[in-house]
Amino acid sequence: MSDPKPKILCCIGDIHGYIAKLQSLWSNLETQIDPSQFKTATILFLGDYCDRGPHTREVIDFLIGLPSRYPDQRHVFLSGNHDFAFAAFVGVLPPPPDGSEFCVGWKEYELSEEREGWFKGNGYEKMHLQGRRWGGNIKDRFNKAKGINYQGSIYDAGPTFESYGVPHGSADLIKAVPDAHKKFLADLVWVHEEDDVFINTNAGIQRCKLIAVHAGLEKGVDVKEQLKLLKARDTRVPKVQPLSGRVNVWDIPEELSESPTIIISGHHAKLHVEGLRLIIDEGGGFQHKPVAAIVLPSMEIIRGNDTLAK
């Protein structure tokens, strides 16, 4: 009797408010994966559901509806740095475990407050740093790194406010976001681990551990300590590097090289597949780029564009 086929794991990159791309991607996953396997697959979303694109509200409605539409699938929703900041603004982050106030974390970054135009409206006094940055109004509208204008804040949160029918930077968003959406944001996990994940390699099929985290694990920081902070969702930290870092979280930490460990992330506005380091963010929130997913064990890349596949 042959071994059963390894279970399918679909890892979906940053969506950034593009509902048509998400619907197109989902349709392509359904048609390109064996139906019996797709029906029982684990679907792992790598975070950044909001901002940049115009339909954050519809994206979150789609995601919330998946468990009832596909009851035999398992759905895992990671928090991205944008979702963390959205949750911070609407007041659904877990409180700091030591009972401290969020404002303690502002000081480290206060020199950026004027340039980034941090939010100072109703409720700002009790808001996490990233919520204030997310709902703020950045002074210099031109994003030199990308060659385009910021949309409201440094997070490009303007379209998210508008998708809920309120102007950017308005505290009215807190009332406008439905309770089901607040629960979705409140329940997002910062890290997800799987013990038996199979991937196709040049040497054949390989069995690995998988760690999924939006940006990656920090170089030179004890992995166990990082995982402990991420599992605890420790909001004392004003800027969570595994959700928002760049160069410092790009590589797999050396201490994980002893046993095969996949690190999968989104965040970096790149599609990068090198050994066991998988970065699945081909779209990056740009209008003209697709939302991408990688399917394990096949390592097939499947995309969704603004128009549904014919």
PDB file of C-alpha atoms in Angstrom:
ATOM      1  CA  MET A   1       0.000   0.000   0.000  1.00  0.00           C
ATOM      2  CA  SER A   2       1.499   3.360  -1.047  1.00  0.00           C
ATOM      3  CA  ASP A   3       1.934   6.244   1.380  1.00  0.00           C
ATOM      4  CA  PRO A   4      -0.913   8.762   1.377  1.00  0.00           C
ATOM      5  CA  LYS A   5      -0.214  11.972  -0.530  1.00  0.00           C
ATOM      6  CA  PRO A   6       1.309  14.702   1.656  1.00  0.00           C
ATOM      7  CA  LYS A   7      -1.344  17.191   2.724  1.00  0.00           C
ATOM      8  CA  ILE A   8      -1.567  20.403   0.715  1.00  0.00           C
ATOM      9  CA  LEU A   9      -0.427  23.654   2.314  1.00  0.00           C
ATOM     10  CA  CYS A  10      -1.314  26.854   0.404  1.00  0.00           C
ATOM     11  CA  CYS A  11       0.545  29.966   1.577  1.00  0.00           C
ATOM     12  CA  ILE A  12      -0.995  33.213   0.366  1.00  0.00           C
ATOM     13  CA  GLY A  13       1.015  36.439   0.235  1.00  0.00           C
ATOM     14  CA  ASP A  14       0.050  40.017   1.061  1.00  0.00           C
ATOM     15  CA  ILE A  15      -3.400  41.019  -0.259  1.00  0.00           C
ATOM     16  CA  HIS A  16      -3.418  44.724   0.669  1.00  0.00           C
ATOM     17  CA  GLY A  17      -7.064  45.495   0.032  1.00  0.00           C
ATOM     18  CA  TYR A  18      -7.320  44.032  -3.495  1.00  0.00           C
ATOM     19  CA  ILE A  19     -10.487  41.948  -3.456  1.00  0.00           C
ATOM     20  CA  ALA A  20     -10.498  41.134  -7.215  1.00  0.00           C
ATOM     21  CA  LYS A  21      -6.933  39.792  -7.011  1.00  0.00           C
ATOM     22  CA  LEU A  22      -7.884  37.671  -3.980  1.00  0.00           C
ATOM     23  CA  GLN A  23     -10.989  36.290  -5.725  1.00  0.00           C
ATOM     24  CA  SER A  24      -8.955  35.567  -8.855  1.00  0.00           C
ATOM     25  CA  LEU A  25      -6.237  33.817  -6.842  1.00  0.00           C
ATOM     26  CA  TRP A  26      -8.785  31.734  -4.948  1.00  0.00           C
ATOM     27  CA  SER A  27     -10.474  30.710  -8.215  1.00  0.00           C
ATOM     28  CA  ASN A  28      -7.089  29.695  -9.651  1.00  0.00           C
ATOM     29  CA  LEU A  29      -6.224  27.674  -6.535  1.00  0.00           C
ATOM     30  CA  GLU A  30      -9.565  25.845  -6.826  1.00  0.00           C
ATOM     31  CA  THR A  31      -9.017  24.979 -10.483  1.00  0.00           C
ATOM     32  CA  GLN A  32      -5.289  24.130 -10.331  1.00  0.00           C
ATOM     33  CA  ILE A  33      -5.245  21.958  -7.185  1.00  0.00           C
ATOM     34  CA  ASP A  34      -6.859  18.515  -7.108  1.00  0.00           C
ATOM     35  CA  PRO A  35     -10.377  19.179  -5.704  1.00  0.00           C
ATOM     36  CA  SER A  36     -10.202  16.434  -3.058  1.00  0.00           C
ATOM     37  CA  GLN A  37      -6.893  17.836  -1.816  1.00  0.00           C
ATOM     38  CA  PHE A  38      -7.978  21.491  -1.930  1.00  0.00           C
ATOM     39  CA  LYS A  39     -11.079  20.622   0.059  1.00  0.00           C
ATOM     40  CA  THR A  40      -8.948  19.503   3.038  1.00  0.00           C
ATOM     41  CA  ALA A  41      -5.942  21.819   2.553  1.00  0.00           C
ATOM     42  CA  THR A  42      -4.415  24.105   5.139  1.00  0.00           C
ATOM     43  CA  ILE A  43      -4.624  27.688   3.888  1.00  0.00           C
ATOM     44  CA  LEU A  44      -2.037  29.917   5.503  1.00  0.00           C
ATOM     45  CA  PHE A  45      -2.402  33.660   4.961  1.00  0.00           C
ATOM     46  CA  LEU A  46       0.867  35.529   5.493  1.00  0.00           C
ATOM     47  CA  GLY A  47      -0.643  38.850   6.608  1.00  0.00           C
ATOM     48  CA  ASP A  48      -1.226  42.411   5.348  1.00  0.00           C
ATOM     49  CA  TYR A  49      -4.882  42.225   4.389  1.00  0.00           C
ATOM     50  CA  CYS A  50      -5.445  46.008   4.586  1.00  0.00           C
ATOM     51  CA  ASP A  51      -4.141  49.335   3.178  1.00  0.00           C
ATOM     52  CA  ARG A  52      -3.030  50.487  -0.301  1.00  0.00           C
ATOM     53  CA  GLY A  53      -5.791  48.739  -2.269  1.00  0.00           C
ATOM     54  CA  PRO A  54      -9.372  50.087  -2.181  1.00  0.00           C
ATOM     55  CA  HIS A  55     -11.326  47.147  -0.723  1.00  0.00           C
ATOM     56  CA  THR A  56     -10.017  46.217   2.736  1.00  0.00           C
ATOM     57  CA  ARG A  57     -13.551  45.811   4.081  1.00  0.00           C
ATOM     58  CA  GLU A  58     -14.473  43.348   1.307  1.00  0.00           C
ATOM     59  CA  VAL A  59     -11.187  41.441   1.726  1.00  0.00           C
ATOM     60  CA  ILE A  60     -11.840  40.892   5.434  1.00  0.00           C
ATOM     61  CA  ASP A  61     -15.450  39.851   4.690  1.00  0.00           C
ATOM     62  CA  PHE A  62     -14.090  37.263   2.222  1.00  0.00           C
ATOM     63  CA  LEU A  63     -11.570  35.903   4.752  1.00  0.00           C
ATOM     64  CA  ILE A  64     -14.100  35.735   7.592  1.00  0.00           C
ATOM     65  CA  GLY A  65     -16.439  33.758   5.327  1.00  0.00           C
ATOM     66  CA  LEU A  66     -13.946  31.030   4.388  1.00  0.00           C
ATOM     67  CA  PRO A  67     -14.445  28.650   7.377  1.00  0.00           C
ATOM     68  CA  SER A  68     -18.181  28.325   6.683  1.00  0.00           C
ATOM     69  CA  ARG A  69     -17.703  28.013   2.904  1.00  0.00           C
ATOM     70  CA  TYR A  70     -14.864  25.477   3.227  1.00  0.00           C
ATOM     71  CA  PRO A  71     -15.487  23.698   6.545  1.00  0.00           C
ATOM     72  CA  ASP A  72     -12.974  20.893   5.879  1.00  0.00           C
ATOM     73  CA  GLN A  73     -10.086  23.272   5.274  1.00  0.00           C
ATOM     74  CA  ARG A  74      -7.919  24.706   8.030  1.00  0.00           C
ATOM     75  CA  HIS A  75      -7.414  28.482   7.837  1.00  0.00           C
ATOM     76  CA  VAL A  76      -4.548  30.282   9.568  1.00  0.00           C
ATOM     77  CA  PHE A  77      -4.381  34.083   9.527  1.00  0.00           C
ATOM     78  CA  LEU A  78      -1.056  35.688  10.402  1.00  0.00           C
ATOM     79  CA  SER A  79      -0.816  39.317  11.410  1.00  0.00           C
ATOM     80  CA  GLY A  80       1.166  41.576   9.140  1.00  0.00           C
ATOM     81  CA  ASN A  81       2.603  44.882  10.315  1.00  0.00           C
ATOM     82  CA  HIS A  82      -0.285  46.706   8.592  1.00  0.00           C
ATOM     83  CA  ASP A  83      -2.913  44.552  10.318  1.00  0.00           C
ATOM     84  CA  PHE A  84      -1.138  45.047  13.656  1.00  0.00           C
ATOM     85  CA  ALA A  85      -1.347  48.820  13.165  1.00  0.00           C
ATOM     86  CA  PHE A  86      -5.024  48.659  12.079  1.00  0.00           C
ATOM     87  CA  ALA A  87      -5.793  46.587  15.195  1.00  0.00           C
ATOM     88  CA  ALA A  88      -3.886  49.125  17.308  1.00  0.00           C
ATOM     89  CA  PHE A  89      -5.931  52.018  15.924  1.00  0.00           C
ATOM     90  CA  VAL A  90      -9.303  50.373  16.582  1.00  0.00           C
ATOM     91  CA  GLY A  91      -8.221  49.273  20.068  1.00  0.00           C
ATOM     92  CA  VAL A  92      -8.161  45.490  19.777  1.00  0.00           C
ATOM     93  CA  LEU A  93      -4.500  44.665  20.424  1.00  0.00           C
ATOM     94  CA  PRO A  94      -3.918  42.616  23.577  1.00  0.00           C
ATOM     95  CA  PRO A  95      -2.797  44.901  26.429  1.00  0.00           C
ATOM     96  CA  PRO A  96       0.862  44.863  27.510  1.00  0.00           C
ATOM     97  CA  PRO A  97       1.337  41.822  29.770  1.00  0.00           C
ATOM     98  CA  ASP A  98       3.037  43.854  32.492  1.00  0.00           C
ATOM     99  CA  GLY A  99       0.115  46.279  32.841  1.00  0.00           C
ATOM    100  CA  SER A 100       2.087  49.201  31.363  1.00  0.00           C
ATOM    101  CA  GLU A 101       0.548  51.813  29.048  1.00  0.00           C
ATOM    102  CA  PHE A 102       1.152  51.765  25.290  1.00  0.00           C
ATOM    103  CA  CYS A 103       2.456  55.344  25.461  1.00  0.00           C
ATOM    104  CA  VAL A 104       5.654  54.019  27.098  1.00  0.00           C
ATOM    105  CA  GLY A 105       6.648  52.751  23.647  1.00  0.00           C
ATOM    106  CA  TRP A 106       6.330  56.145  21.936  1.00  0.00           C
ATOM    107  CA  LYS A 107       9.513  57.627  23.380  1.00  0.00           C
ATOM    108  CA  GLU A 108      11.945  55.484  21.402  1.00  0.00           C
ATOM    109  CA  TYR A 109      10.568  56.857  18.122  1.00  0.00           C
ATOM    110  CA  GLU A 110       9.415  60.364  19.159  1.00  0.00           C
ATOM    111  CA  LEU A 111      11.873  62.118  16.819  1.00  0.00           C
ATOM    112  CA  SER A 112       9.762  60.765  13.922  1.00  0.00           C
ATOM    113  CA  GLU A 113       6.439  62.063  15.296  1.00  0.00           C
ATOM    114  CA  GLU A 114       6.333  65.380  13.455  1.00  0.00           C
ATOM    115  CA  ARG A 115       7.550  64.033  10.103  1.00  0.00           C
ATOM    116  CA  GLU A 116       5.156  61.063  10.214  1.00  0.00           C
ATOM    117  CA  GLY A 117       2.284  63.166  11.560  1.00  0.00           C
ATOM    118  CA  TRP A 118       1.183  60.707  14.249  1.00  0.00           C
ATOM    119  CA  PHE A 119      -2.544  60.549  15.036  1.00  0.00           C
ATOM    120  CA  LYS A 120      -3.634  62.975  17.774  1.00  0.00           C
ATOM    121  CA  GLY A 121      -7.403  62.577  17.595  1.00  0.00           C
ATOM    122  CA  ASN A 122      -9.840  61.070  20.099  1.00  0.00           C
ATOM    123  CA  GLY A 123      -8.321  58.184  22.040  1.00  0.00           C
ATOM    124  CA  TYR A 124      -4.702  58.682  20.972  1.00  0.00           C
ATOM    125  CA  GLU A 125      -3.479  58.821  24.586  1.00  0.00           C
ATOM    126  CA  LYS A 126      -4.056  55.087  25.058  1.00  0.00           C
ATOM    127  CA  MET A 127      -2.972  53.990  21.572  1.00  0.00           C
ATOM    128  CA  HIS A 128      -0.020  51.783  20.599  1.00  0.00           C
ATOM    129  CA  LEU A 129       2.675  53.593  18.609  1.00  0.00           C
ATOM    130  CA  GLN A 130       1.818  51.753  15.387  1.00  0.00           C
ATOM    131  CA  GLY A 131      -1.841  52.764  15.616  1.00  0.00           C
ATOM    132  CA  ARG A 132      -0.807  56.421  15.853  1.00  0.00           C
ATOM    133  CA  ARG A 133       1.537  56.055  12.867  1.00  0.00           C
ATOM    134  CA  TRP A 134      -1.153  54.189  10.890  1.00  0.00           C
ATOM    135  CA  GLY A 135      -3.872  56.797  11.435  1.00  0.00           C
ATOM    136  CA  GLY A 136      -1.551  59.795  11.101  1.00  0.00           C
ATOM    137  CA  ASN A 137      -1.007  62.231   8.237  1.00  0.00           C
ATOM    138  CA  ILE A 138       2.503  62.107   6.834  1.00  0.00           C
ATOM    139  CA  LYS A 139       3.879  65.551   6.004  1.00  0.00           C
ATOM    140  CA  ASP A 140       5.948  64.794   2.915  1.00  0.00           C
ATOM    141  CA  ARG A 141       3.480  62.945   0.699  1.00  0.00           C
ATOM    142  CA  PHE A 142       6.067  61.604  -1.747  1.00  0.00           C
ATOM    143  CA  ASN A 143       7.490  58.156  -0.972  1.00  0.00           C
ATOM    144  CA  LYS A 144      10.980  58.427  -2.465  1.00  0.00           C
ATOM    145  CA  ALA A 145      11.724  54.693  -2.050  1.00  0.00           C
ATOM    146  CA  LYS A 146       8.725  53.710  -4.210  1.00  0.00           C
ATOM    147  CA  GLY A 147       8.423  56.776  -6.409  1.00  0.00           C
ATOM    148  CA  ILE A 148       4.729  57.234  -5.555  1.00  0.00           C
ATOM    149  CA  ASN A 149       2.697  59.281  -3.079  1.00  0.00           C
ATOM    150  CA  TYR A 150       1.744  58.005   0.342  1.00  0.00           C
ATOM    151  CA  GLN A 151      -1.986  57.446   0.786  1.00  0.00           C
ATOM    152  CA  GLY A 152      -2.725  59.316   4.017  1.00  0.00           C
ATOM    153  CA  SER A 153      -0.160  57.854   6.392  1.00  0.00           C
ATOM    154  CA  ILE A 154       3.203  56.151   6.265  1.00  0.00           C
ATOM    155  CA  TYR A 155       1.198  52.895   6.151  1.00  0.00           C
ATOM    156  CA  ASP A 156      -0.953  54.012   3.158  1.00  0.00           C
ATOM    157  CA  ALA A 157      -3.989  53.539   5.401  1.00  0.00           C
ATOM    158  CA  GLY A 158      -6.205  56.088   3.614  1.00  0.00           C
ATOM    159  CA  PRO A 159      -7.972  53.505   1.405  1.00  0.00           C
ATOM    160  CA  THR A 160      -8.743  51.363   4.471  1.00  0.00           C
ATOM    161  CA  PHE A 161     -10.564  54.244   6.183  1.00  0.00           C
ATOM    162  CA  GLU A 162     -12.428  54.963   2.951  1.00  0.00           C
ATOM    163  CA  SER A 163     -13.477  51.312   2.543  1.00  0.00           C
ATOM    164  CA  TYR A 164     -15.377  51.700   5.836  1.00  0.00           C
ATOM    165  CA  GLY A 165     -16.931  54.988   4.712  1.00  0.00           C
ATOM    166  CA  VAL A 166     -14.900  57.420   6.809  1.00  0.00           C
ATOM    167  CA  PRO A 167     -12.154  59.920   5.864  1.00  0.00           C
ATOM    168  CA  HIS A 168      -8.538  59.067   6.566  1.00  0.00           C
ATOM    169  CA  GLY A 169      -7.435  59.810  10.117  1.00  0.00           C
ATOM    170  CA  SER A 170     -10.954  59.944  11.564  1.00  0.00           C
ATOM    171  CA  ALA A 171     -11.562  58.336  14.966  1.00  0.00           C
ATOM    172  CA  ASP A 172     -15.015  57.452  13.582  1.00  0.00           C
ATOM    173  CA  LEU A 173     -13.347  54.395  12.054  1.00  0.00           C
ATOM    174  CA  ILE A 174     -13.473  52.740  15.484  1.00  0.00           C
ATOM    175  CA  LYS A 175     -17.302  52.746  15.339  1.00  0.00           C
ATOM    176  CA  ALA A 176     -17.445  52.029  11.589  1.00  0.00           C
ATOM    177  CA  VAL A 177     -15.464  48.752  11.716  1.00  0.00           C
ATOM    178  CA  PRO A 178     -17.934  45.890  12.407  1.00  0.00           C
ATOM    179  CA  ASP A 179     -17.433  43.748  15.502  1.00  0.00           C
ATOM    180  CA  ALA A 180     -16.722  40.695  13.334  1.00  0.00           C
ATOM    181  CA  HIS A 181     -13.838  42.557  11.681  1.00  0.00           C
ATOM    182  CA  LYS A 182     -12.502  43.687  15.060  1.00  0.00           C
ATOM    183  CA  LYS A 183     -12.597  40.067  16.224  1.00  0.00           C
ATOM    184  CA  PHE A 184     -10.715  38.988  13.083  1.00  0.00           C
ATOM    185  CA  LEU A 185      -8.000  41.577  13.782  1.00  0.00           C
ATOM    186  CA  ALA A 186      -7.891  40.719  17.487  1.00  0.00           C
ATOM    187  CA  ASP A 187      -7.460  36.992  16.782  1.00  0.00           C
ATOM    188  CA  LEU A 188      -4.592  37.249  14.250  1.00  0.00           C
ATOM    189  CA  VAL A 189      -1.546  35.199  15.260  1.00  0.00           C
ATOM    190  CA  TRP A 190       1.986  36.573  15.031  1.00  0.00           C
ATOM    191  CA  VAL A 191       3.628  33.232  14.242  1.00  0.00           C
ATOM    192  CA  HIS A 192       2.519  29.793  13.078  1.00  0.00           C
ATOM    193  CA  GLU A 193       4.489  26.552  13.278  1.00  0.00           C
ATOM    194  CA  GLU A 194       3.945  23.206  11.525  1.00  0.00           C
ATOM    195  CA  ASP A 195       6.019  20.122  12.277  1.00  0.00           C
ATOM    196  CA  ASP A 196       5.521  17.900   9.218  1.00  0.00           C
ATOM    197  CA  VAL A 197       5.583  19.887   6.013  1.00  0.00           C
ATOM    198  CA  PHE A 198       6.776  18.287   2.780  1.00  0.00           C
ATOM    199  CA  ILE A 199       8.403  20.148  -0.102  1.00  0.00           C
ATOM    200  CA  ASN A 200       9.759  19.064  -3.454  1.00  0.00           C
ATOM    201  CA  THR A 201      13.498  19.659  -3.808  1.00  0.00           C
ATOM    202  CA  ASN A 202      16.127  18.697  -6.379  1.00  0.00           C
ATOM    203  CA  ALA A 203      17.001  15.780  -4.111  1.00  0.00           C
ATOM    204  CA  GLY A 204      13.400  14.572  -3.889  1.00  0.00           C
ATOM    205  CA  ILE A 205      10.655  15.231  -1.363  1.00  0.00           C
ATOM    206  CA  GLN A 206      11.880  16.609   1.959  1.00  0.00           C
ATOM    207  CA  ARG A 207      10.166  16.625   5.335  1.00  0.00           C
ATOM    208  CA  CYS A 208      10.611  19.894   7.255  1.00  0.00           C
ATOM    209  CA  LYS A 209       9.476  21.998  10.135  1.00  0.00           C
ATOM    210  CA  LEU A 210       7.824  25.250   9.024  1.00  0.00           C
ATOM    211  CA  ILE A 211       7.769  28.619  10.780  1.00  0.00           C
ATOM    212  CA  ALA A 212       5.513  31.263   9.242  1.00  0.00           C
ATOM    213  CA  VAL A 213       5.969  34.883  10.319  1.00  0.00           C
ATOM    214  CA  HIS A 214       5.081  37.983   8.335  1.00  0.00           C
ATOM    215  CA  ALA A 215       8.566  39.473   7.854  1.00  0.00           C
ATOM    216  CA  GLY A 216      10.925  36.805   9.209  1.00  0.00           C
ATOM    217  CA  LEU A 217      13.041  35.972  12.237  1.00  0.00           C
ATOM    218  CA  GLU A 218      15.696  38.415  13.393  1.00  0.00           C
ATOM    219  CA  LYS A 219      19.343  37.754  12.802  1.00  0.00           C
ATOM    220  CA  GLY A 220      21.461  37.486  15.952  1.00  0.00           C
ATOM    221  CA  VAL A 221      18.500  37.175  18.336  1.00  0.00           C
ATOM    222  CA  ASP A 222      17.776  33.875  20.096  1.00  0.00           C
ATOM    223  CA  VAL A 223      15.098  32.071  18.084  1.00  0.00           C
ATOM    224  CA  LYS A 224      13.383  30.607  21.163  1.00  0.00           C
ATOM    225  CA  GLU A 225      13.073  34.089  22.677  1.00  0.00           C
ATOM    226  CA  GLN A 226      11.638  35.442  19.436  1.00  0.00           C
ATOM    227  CA  LEU A 227       9.089  32.642  19.208  1.00  0.00           C
ATOM    228  CA  LYS A 228       8.131  33.155  22.857  1.00  0.00           C
ATOM    229  CA  LEU A 229       7.470  36.882  22.260  1.00  0.00           C
ATOM    230  CA  LEU A 230       5.525  36.151  19.070  1.00  0.00           C
ATOM    231  CA  LYS A 231       3.365  33.435  20.620  1.00  0.00           C
ATOM    232  CA  ALA A 232       2.619  35.681  23.613  1.00  0.00           C
ATOM    233  CA  ARG A 233       1.800  38.614  21.265  1.00  0.00           C
ATOM    234  CA  ASP A 234       3.770  40.876  23.575  1.00  0.00           C
ATOM    235  CA  THR A 235       2.548  44.388  22.760  1.00  0.00           C
ATOM    236  CA  ARG A 236       5.036  46.118  25.054  1.00  0.00           C
ATOM    237  CA  VAL A 237       7.300  46.134  21.998  1.00  0.00           C
ATOM    238  CA  PRO A 238       6.748  49.365  19.998  1.00  0.00           C
ATOM    239  CA  LYS A 239       8.066  47.848  16.745  1.00  0.00           C
ATOM    240  CA  VAL A 240       7.938  44.054  16.390  1.00  0.00           C
ATOM    241  CA  GLN A 241      10.852  43.230  14.090  1.00  0.00           C
ATOM    242  CA  PRO A 242       9.556  39.799  12.933  1.00  0.00           C
ATOM    243  CA  LEU A 243       6.457  41.614  11.623  1.00  0.00           C
ATOM    244  CA  SER A 244       8.137  44.726  10.225  1.00  0.00           C
ATOM    245  CA  GLY A 245      11.912  44.263   9.784  1.00  0.00           C
ATOM    246  CA  ARG A 246      13.699  44.219   6.448  1.00  0.00           C
ATOM    247  CA  VAL A 247      17.349  43.197   5.954  1.00  0.00           C
ATOM    248  CA  ASN A 248      17.590  41.974   9.571  1.00  0.00           C
ATOM    249  CA  VAL A 249      14.891  39.307   9.013  1.00  0.00           C
ATOM    250  CA  TRP A 250      15.671  38.273   5.420  1.00  0.00           C
ATOM    251  CA  ASP A 251      17.754  35.138   6.082  1.00  0.00           C
ATOM    252  CA  ILE A 252      17.072  31.959   8.048  1.00  0.00           C
ATOM    253  CA  PRO A 253      18.811  32.257  11.457  1.00  0.00           C
ATOM    254  CA  GLU A 254      21.909  30.067  11.623  1.00  0.00           C
ATOM    255  CA  GLU A 255      20.697  28.187  14.675  1.00  0.00           C
ATOM    256  CA  LEU A 256      17.860  26.699  12.575  1.00  0.00           C
ATOM    257  CA  SER A 257      20.285  25.132  10.094  1.00  0.00           C
ATOM    258  CA  GLU A 258      20.733  21.983  12.222  1.00  0.00           C
ATOM    259  CA  SER A 259      17.391  20.539  11.145  1.00  0.00           C
ATOM    260  CA  PRO A 260      15.518  21.442   7.936  1.00  0.00           C
ATOM    261  CA  THR A 261      13.276  24.420   8.732  1.00  0.00           C
ATOM    262  CA  ILE A 262      11.258  26.415   6.223  1.00  0.00           C
ATOM    263  CA  ILE A 263      10.829  30.085   7.073  1.00  0.00           C
ATOM    264  CA  ILE A 264       7.951  31.541   5.066  1.00  0.00           C
ATOM    265  CA  SER A 265       6.985  35.210   5.015  1.00  0.00           C
ATOM    266  CA  GLY A 266       5.327  37.918   2.952  1.00  0.00           C
ATOM    267  CA  HIS A 267       6.063  41.620   3.592  1.00  0.00           C
ATOM    268  CA  HIS A 268       9.100  42.262   1.389  1.00  0.00           C
ATOM    269  CA  ALA A 269       7.366  43.113  -1.924  1.00  0.00           C
ATOM    270  CA  LYS A 270       9.286  40.285  -3.584  1.00  0.00           C
ATOM    271  CA  LEU A 271       8.815  36.701  -4.692  1.00  0.00           C
ATOM    272  CA  HIS A 272      11.955  34.983  -3.387  1.00  0.00           C
ATOM    273  CA  VAL A 273      12.325  31.203  -3.205  1.00  0.00           C
ATOM    274  CA  GLU A 274      15.807  30.134  -2.173  1.00  0.00           C
ATOM    275  CA  GLY A 275      16.293  26.790  -0.469  1.00  0.00           C
ATOM    276  CA  LEU A 276      13.999  26.747   2.559  1.00  0.00           C
ATOM    277  CA  ARG A 277      13.575  30.554   2.713  1.00  0.00           C
ATOM    278  CA  LEU A 278      10.283  31.436   1.036  1.00  0.00           C
ATOM    279  CA  ILE A 279       9.152  35.061   0.646  1.00  0.00           C
ATOM    280  CA  ILE A 280       5.772  35.274  -1.050  1.00  0.00           C
ATOM    281  CA  ASP A 281       4.825  38.895  -1.652  1.00  0.00           C
ATOM    282  CA  GLU A 282       4.895  39.445  -5.381  1.00  0.00           C
ATOM    283  CA  GLY A 283       2.200  42.120  -5.178  1.00  0.00           C
ATOM    284  CA  GLY A 284       3.605  44.365  -2.458  1.00  0.00           C
ATOM    285  CA  GLY A 285       0.353  46.336  -2.526  1.00  0.00           C
ATOM    286  CA  PHE A 286       1.108  47.694  -6.025  1.00  0.00           C
ATOM    287  CA  GLN A 287      -1.966  47.978  -8.238  1.00  0.00           C
ATOM    288  CA  HIS A 288      -0.317  46.432 -11.314  1.00  0.00           C
ATOM    289  CA  LYS A 289       1.213  43.393  -9.577  1.00  0.00           C
ATOM    290  CA  PRO A 290      -0.534  40.087  -8.725  1.00  0.00           C
ATOM    291  CA  VAL A 291      -1.218  38.518  -5.359  1.00  0.00           C
ATOM    292  CA  ALA A 292       0.759  35.267  -5.268  1.00  0.00           C
ATOM    293  CA  ALA A 293       0.586  31.982  -3.379  1.00  0.00           C
ATOM    294  CA  ILE A 294       2.917  29.012  -3.114  1.00  0.00           C
ATOM    295  CA  VAL A 295       1.546  25.486  -2.858  1.00  0.00           C
ATOM    296  CA  LEU A 296       3.442  22.872  -0.868  1.00  0.00           C
ATOM    297  CA  PRO A 297       4.755  20.261  -1.450  1.00  0.00           C
ATOM    298  CA  SER A 298       4.801  21.046  -5.210  1.00  0.00           C
ATOM    299  CA  MET A 299       6.356  24.552  -4.772  1.00  0.00           C
ATOM    300  CA  GLU A 300       4.035  25.745  -7.552  1.00  0.00           C
ATOM    301  CA  ILE A 301       3.396  29.503  -7.658  1.00  0.00           C
ATOM    302  CA  ILE A 302      -0.213  30.479  -8.381  1.00  0.00           C
ATOM    303  CA  ARG A 303      -1.266  34.095  -8.966  1.00  0.00           C
ATOM    304  CA  GLY A 304      -4.370  36.255  -8.901  1.00  0.00           C
ATOM    305  CA  ASN A 305      -4.809  39.406 -10.963  1.00  0.00           C
ATOM    306  CA  ASP A 306      -7.420  42.159 -11.095  1.00  0.00           C
ATOM    307  CA  THR A 307      -9.497  40.221 -13.629  1.00  0.00           C
ATOM    308  CA  LEU A 308     -10.865  36.766 -12.919  1.00  0.00           C
ATOM    309  CA  ALA A 309      -9.239  33.973 -14.925  1.00  0.00           C
ATOM    310  CA  LYS A 310     -11.304  33.041 -17.968  1.00  0.00           C
TER     311      LYS A 310
END
